[in-house]
Short mmCIF file of C-alpha atoms in Angstrom, two decimals:
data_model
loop_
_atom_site.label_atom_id
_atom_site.label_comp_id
_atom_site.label_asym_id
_atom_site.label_seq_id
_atom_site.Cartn_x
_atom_site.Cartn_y
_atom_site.Cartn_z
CA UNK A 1 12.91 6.46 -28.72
CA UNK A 2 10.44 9.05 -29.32
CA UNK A 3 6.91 8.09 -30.78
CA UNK A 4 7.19 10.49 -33.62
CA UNK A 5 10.12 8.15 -34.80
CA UNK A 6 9.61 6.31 -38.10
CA UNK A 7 9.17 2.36 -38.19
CA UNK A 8 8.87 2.35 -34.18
CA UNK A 9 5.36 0.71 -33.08
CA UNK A 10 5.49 3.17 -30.14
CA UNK A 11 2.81 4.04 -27.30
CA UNK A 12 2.85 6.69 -25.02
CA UNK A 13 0.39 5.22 -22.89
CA UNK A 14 1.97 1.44 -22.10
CA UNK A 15 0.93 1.23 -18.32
CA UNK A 16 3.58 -0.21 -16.75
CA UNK A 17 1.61 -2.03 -14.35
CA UNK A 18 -0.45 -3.84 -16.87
CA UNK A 19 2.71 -4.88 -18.82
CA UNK A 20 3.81 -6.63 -15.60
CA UNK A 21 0.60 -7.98 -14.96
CA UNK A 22 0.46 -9.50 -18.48
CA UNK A 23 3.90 -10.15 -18.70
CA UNK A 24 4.52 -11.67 -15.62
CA UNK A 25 1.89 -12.45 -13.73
CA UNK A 26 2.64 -9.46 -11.16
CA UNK A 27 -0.38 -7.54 -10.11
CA UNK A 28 0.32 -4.08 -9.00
CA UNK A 29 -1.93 -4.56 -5.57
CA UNK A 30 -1.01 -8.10 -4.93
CA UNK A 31 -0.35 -8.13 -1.46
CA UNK A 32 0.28 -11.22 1.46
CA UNK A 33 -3.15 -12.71 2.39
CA UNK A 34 -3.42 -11.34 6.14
CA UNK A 35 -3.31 -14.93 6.97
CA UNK A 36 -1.43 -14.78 10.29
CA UNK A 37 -2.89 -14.38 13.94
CA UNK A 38 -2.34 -11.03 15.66
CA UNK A 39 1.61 -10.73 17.31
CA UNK A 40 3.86 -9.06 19.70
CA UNK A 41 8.24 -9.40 19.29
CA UNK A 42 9.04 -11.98 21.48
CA UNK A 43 11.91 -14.54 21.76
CA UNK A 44 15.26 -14.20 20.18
CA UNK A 45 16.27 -13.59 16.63
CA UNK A 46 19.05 -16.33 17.36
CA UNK A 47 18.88 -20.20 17.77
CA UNK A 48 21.97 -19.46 19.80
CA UNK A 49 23.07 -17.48 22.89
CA UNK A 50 24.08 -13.57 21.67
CA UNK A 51 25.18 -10.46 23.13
CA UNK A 52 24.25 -6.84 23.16
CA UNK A 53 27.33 -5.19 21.14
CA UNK A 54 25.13 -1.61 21.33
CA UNK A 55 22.31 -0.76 23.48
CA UNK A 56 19.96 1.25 22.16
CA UNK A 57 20.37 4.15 24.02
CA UNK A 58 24.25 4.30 22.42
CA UNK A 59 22.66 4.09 18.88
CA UNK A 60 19.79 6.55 19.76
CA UNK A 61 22.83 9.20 20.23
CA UNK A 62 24.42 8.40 17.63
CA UNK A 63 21.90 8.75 15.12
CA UNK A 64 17.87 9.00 16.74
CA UNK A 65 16.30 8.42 13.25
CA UNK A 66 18.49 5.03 13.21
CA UNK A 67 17.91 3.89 16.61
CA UNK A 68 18.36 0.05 17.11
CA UNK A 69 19.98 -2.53 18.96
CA UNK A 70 22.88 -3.94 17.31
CA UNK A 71 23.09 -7.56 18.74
CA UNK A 72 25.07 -10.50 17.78
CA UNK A 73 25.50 -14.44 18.19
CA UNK A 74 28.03 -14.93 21.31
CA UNK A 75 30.45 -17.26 19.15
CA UNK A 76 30.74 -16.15 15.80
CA UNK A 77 30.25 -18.25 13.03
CA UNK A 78 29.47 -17.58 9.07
CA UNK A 79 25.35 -17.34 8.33
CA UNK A 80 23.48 -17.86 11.67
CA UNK A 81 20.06 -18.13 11.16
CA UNK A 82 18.30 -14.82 11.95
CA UNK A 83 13.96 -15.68 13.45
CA UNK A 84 11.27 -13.75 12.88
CA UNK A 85 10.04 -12.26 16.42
CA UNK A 86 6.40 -12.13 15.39
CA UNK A 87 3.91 -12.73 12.60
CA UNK A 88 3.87 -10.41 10.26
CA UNK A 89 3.80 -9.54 6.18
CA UNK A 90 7.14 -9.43 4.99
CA UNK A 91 8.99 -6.60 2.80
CA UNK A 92 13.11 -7.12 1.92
CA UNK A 93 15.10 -4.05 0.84
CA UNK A 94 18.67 -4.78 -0.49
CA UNK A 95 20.37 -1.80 -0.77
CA UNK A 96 19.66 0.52 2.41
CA UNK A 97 22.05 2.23 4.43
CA UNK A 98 22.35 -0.58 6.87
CA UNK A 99 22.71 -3.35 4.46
CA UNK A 100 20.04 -5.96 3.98
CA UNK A 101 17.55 -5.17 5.74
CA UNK A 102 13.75 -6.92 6.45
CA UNK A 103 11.06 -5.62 7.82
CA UNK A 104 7.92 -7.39 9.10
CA UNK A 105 4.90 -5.90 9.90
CA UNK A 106 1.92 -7.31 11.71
CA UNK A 107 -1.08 -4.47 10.62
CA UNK A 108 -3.56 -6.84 13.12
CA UNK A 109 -1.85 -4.69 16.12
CA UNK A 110 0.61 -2.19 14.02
CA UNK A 111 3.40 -3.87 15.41
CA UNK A 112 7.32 -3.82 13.28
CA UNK A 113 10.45 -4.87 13.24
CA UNK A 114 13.09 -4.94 11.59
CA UNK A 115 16.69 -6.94 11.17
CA UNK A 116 19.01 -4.97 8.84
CA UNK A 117 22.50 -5.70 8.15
CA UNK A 118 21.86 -8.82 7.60
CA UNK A 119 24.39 -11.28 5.40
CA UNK A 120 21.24 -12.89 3.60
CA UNK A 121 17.70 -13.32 3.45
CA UNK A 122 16.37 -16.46 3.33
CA UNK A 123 15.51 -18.41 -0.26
CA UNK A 124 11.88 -19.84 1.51
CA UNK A 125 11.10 -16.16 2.95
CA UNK A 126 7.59 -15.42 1.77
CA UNK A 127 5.04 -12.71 1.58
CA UNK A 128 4.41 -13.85 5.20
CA UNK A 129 6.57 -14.72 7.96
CA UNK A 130 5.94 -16.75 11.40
CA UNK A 131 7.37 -15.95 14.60
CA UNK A 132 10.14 -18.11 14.55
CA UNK A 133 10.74 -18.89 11.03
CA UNK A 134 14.36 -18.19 9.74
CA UNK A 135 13.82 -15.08 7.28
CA UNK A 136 18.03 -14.82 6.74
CA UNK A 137 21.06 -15.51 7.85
CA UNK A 138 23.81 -12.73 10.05
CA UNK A 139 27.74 -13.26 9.34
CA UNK A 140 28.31 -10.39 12.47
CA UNK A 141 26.43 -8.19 14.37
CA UNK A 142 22.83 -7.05 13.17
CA UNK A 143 20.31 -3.80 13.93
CA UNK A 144 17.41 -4.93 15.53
CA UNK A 145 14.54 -2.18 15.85
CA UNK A 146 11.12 -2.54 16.96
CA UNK A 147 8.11 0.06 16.02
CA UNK A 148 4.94 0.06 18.16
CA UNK A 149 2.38 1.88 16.17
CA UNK A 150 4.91 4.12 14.23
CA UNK A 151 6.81 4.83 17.57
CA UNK A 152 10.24 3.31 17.59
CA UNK A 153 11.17 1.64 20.97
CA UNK A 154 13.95 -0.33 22.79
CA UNK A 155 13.33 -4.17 21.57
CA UNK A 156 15.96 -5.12 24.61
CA UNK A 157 12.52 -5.99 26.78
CA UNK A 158 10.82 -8.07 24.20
CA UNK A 159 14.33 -10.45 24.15
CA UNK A 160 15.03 -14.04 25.26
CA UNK A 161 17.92 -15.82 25.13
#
């Protein structure tokens, strides 16, 4: 549609943002409340024993802008809960190149991580997630990576079983 067109109501200047905000209810700088203490990744992303499939040192050389560790539940099973390792605000991207993937980020300390290739994120998954809470479920093996201020490092050390 143009807005020269005849018998359109048409405006050029509709700011998309608005119309959601009116529309929906969705403001364009709505963002989690902060409310969550200060966190390091500790603990496992499993409720039950798992093993290292890939180090990450193996994915580093196989791709250093991907580096993770690919881990998975010992006995497999279909939709394992996957645990947050630390506080953090909460972003879920569908369609990456290693599946599912979320990402929680605790700005307190600059501290992510992230769980891709996951099977499904959980329905109660929130703007914010505890350490602990299930934020989706793994059908195989999942990529595990870990960011300290922007720097991406081996989350192996911050493990528990």
């Amino acid at each position: 549609a143009s807005r020269w067109h005849t018998g359109l109501d048409y405006t050029n200047d509709i700011n998309a943002a608005e119309w959601l905000n009116s529309t929906f209810g969705l403001r364009w700088d709505a963002s989690p409340s902060g409310n969550y203490p200060p966190d390091l990744p500790h603990g496992s992303p499993f409720r039950v024993p798992f093993k290292i499939v890939r180090t990450f040192a193996q994915n580093a050389r196989l791709a250093a802008d991907l580096a993770s560790l690919e881990i998975a539940p010992e006995s497999p099973t279909i939709f394992v809960p996957v645990l947050s390792t630390m506080a953090g605000e909460v972003r879920v991207m569908q369609n990456t190149v290693m599946g599912l993937r979320i990402q929680i980020t605790n700005l307190a300390n600059a501290q992510t991580v992230v769980f891709s290739g996951l099977a499904a994120a959980s329905p109660e998954l929130g703007g914010v997630a505890r350490a602990g809470q299930v934020i989706g479920y793994a059908d195989g093996p999942i990529n595990y990576m870990y960011f300290d201020q922007g720097t991406v490092k081996d989350p192996a050390p911050t493990l528990t079983q």
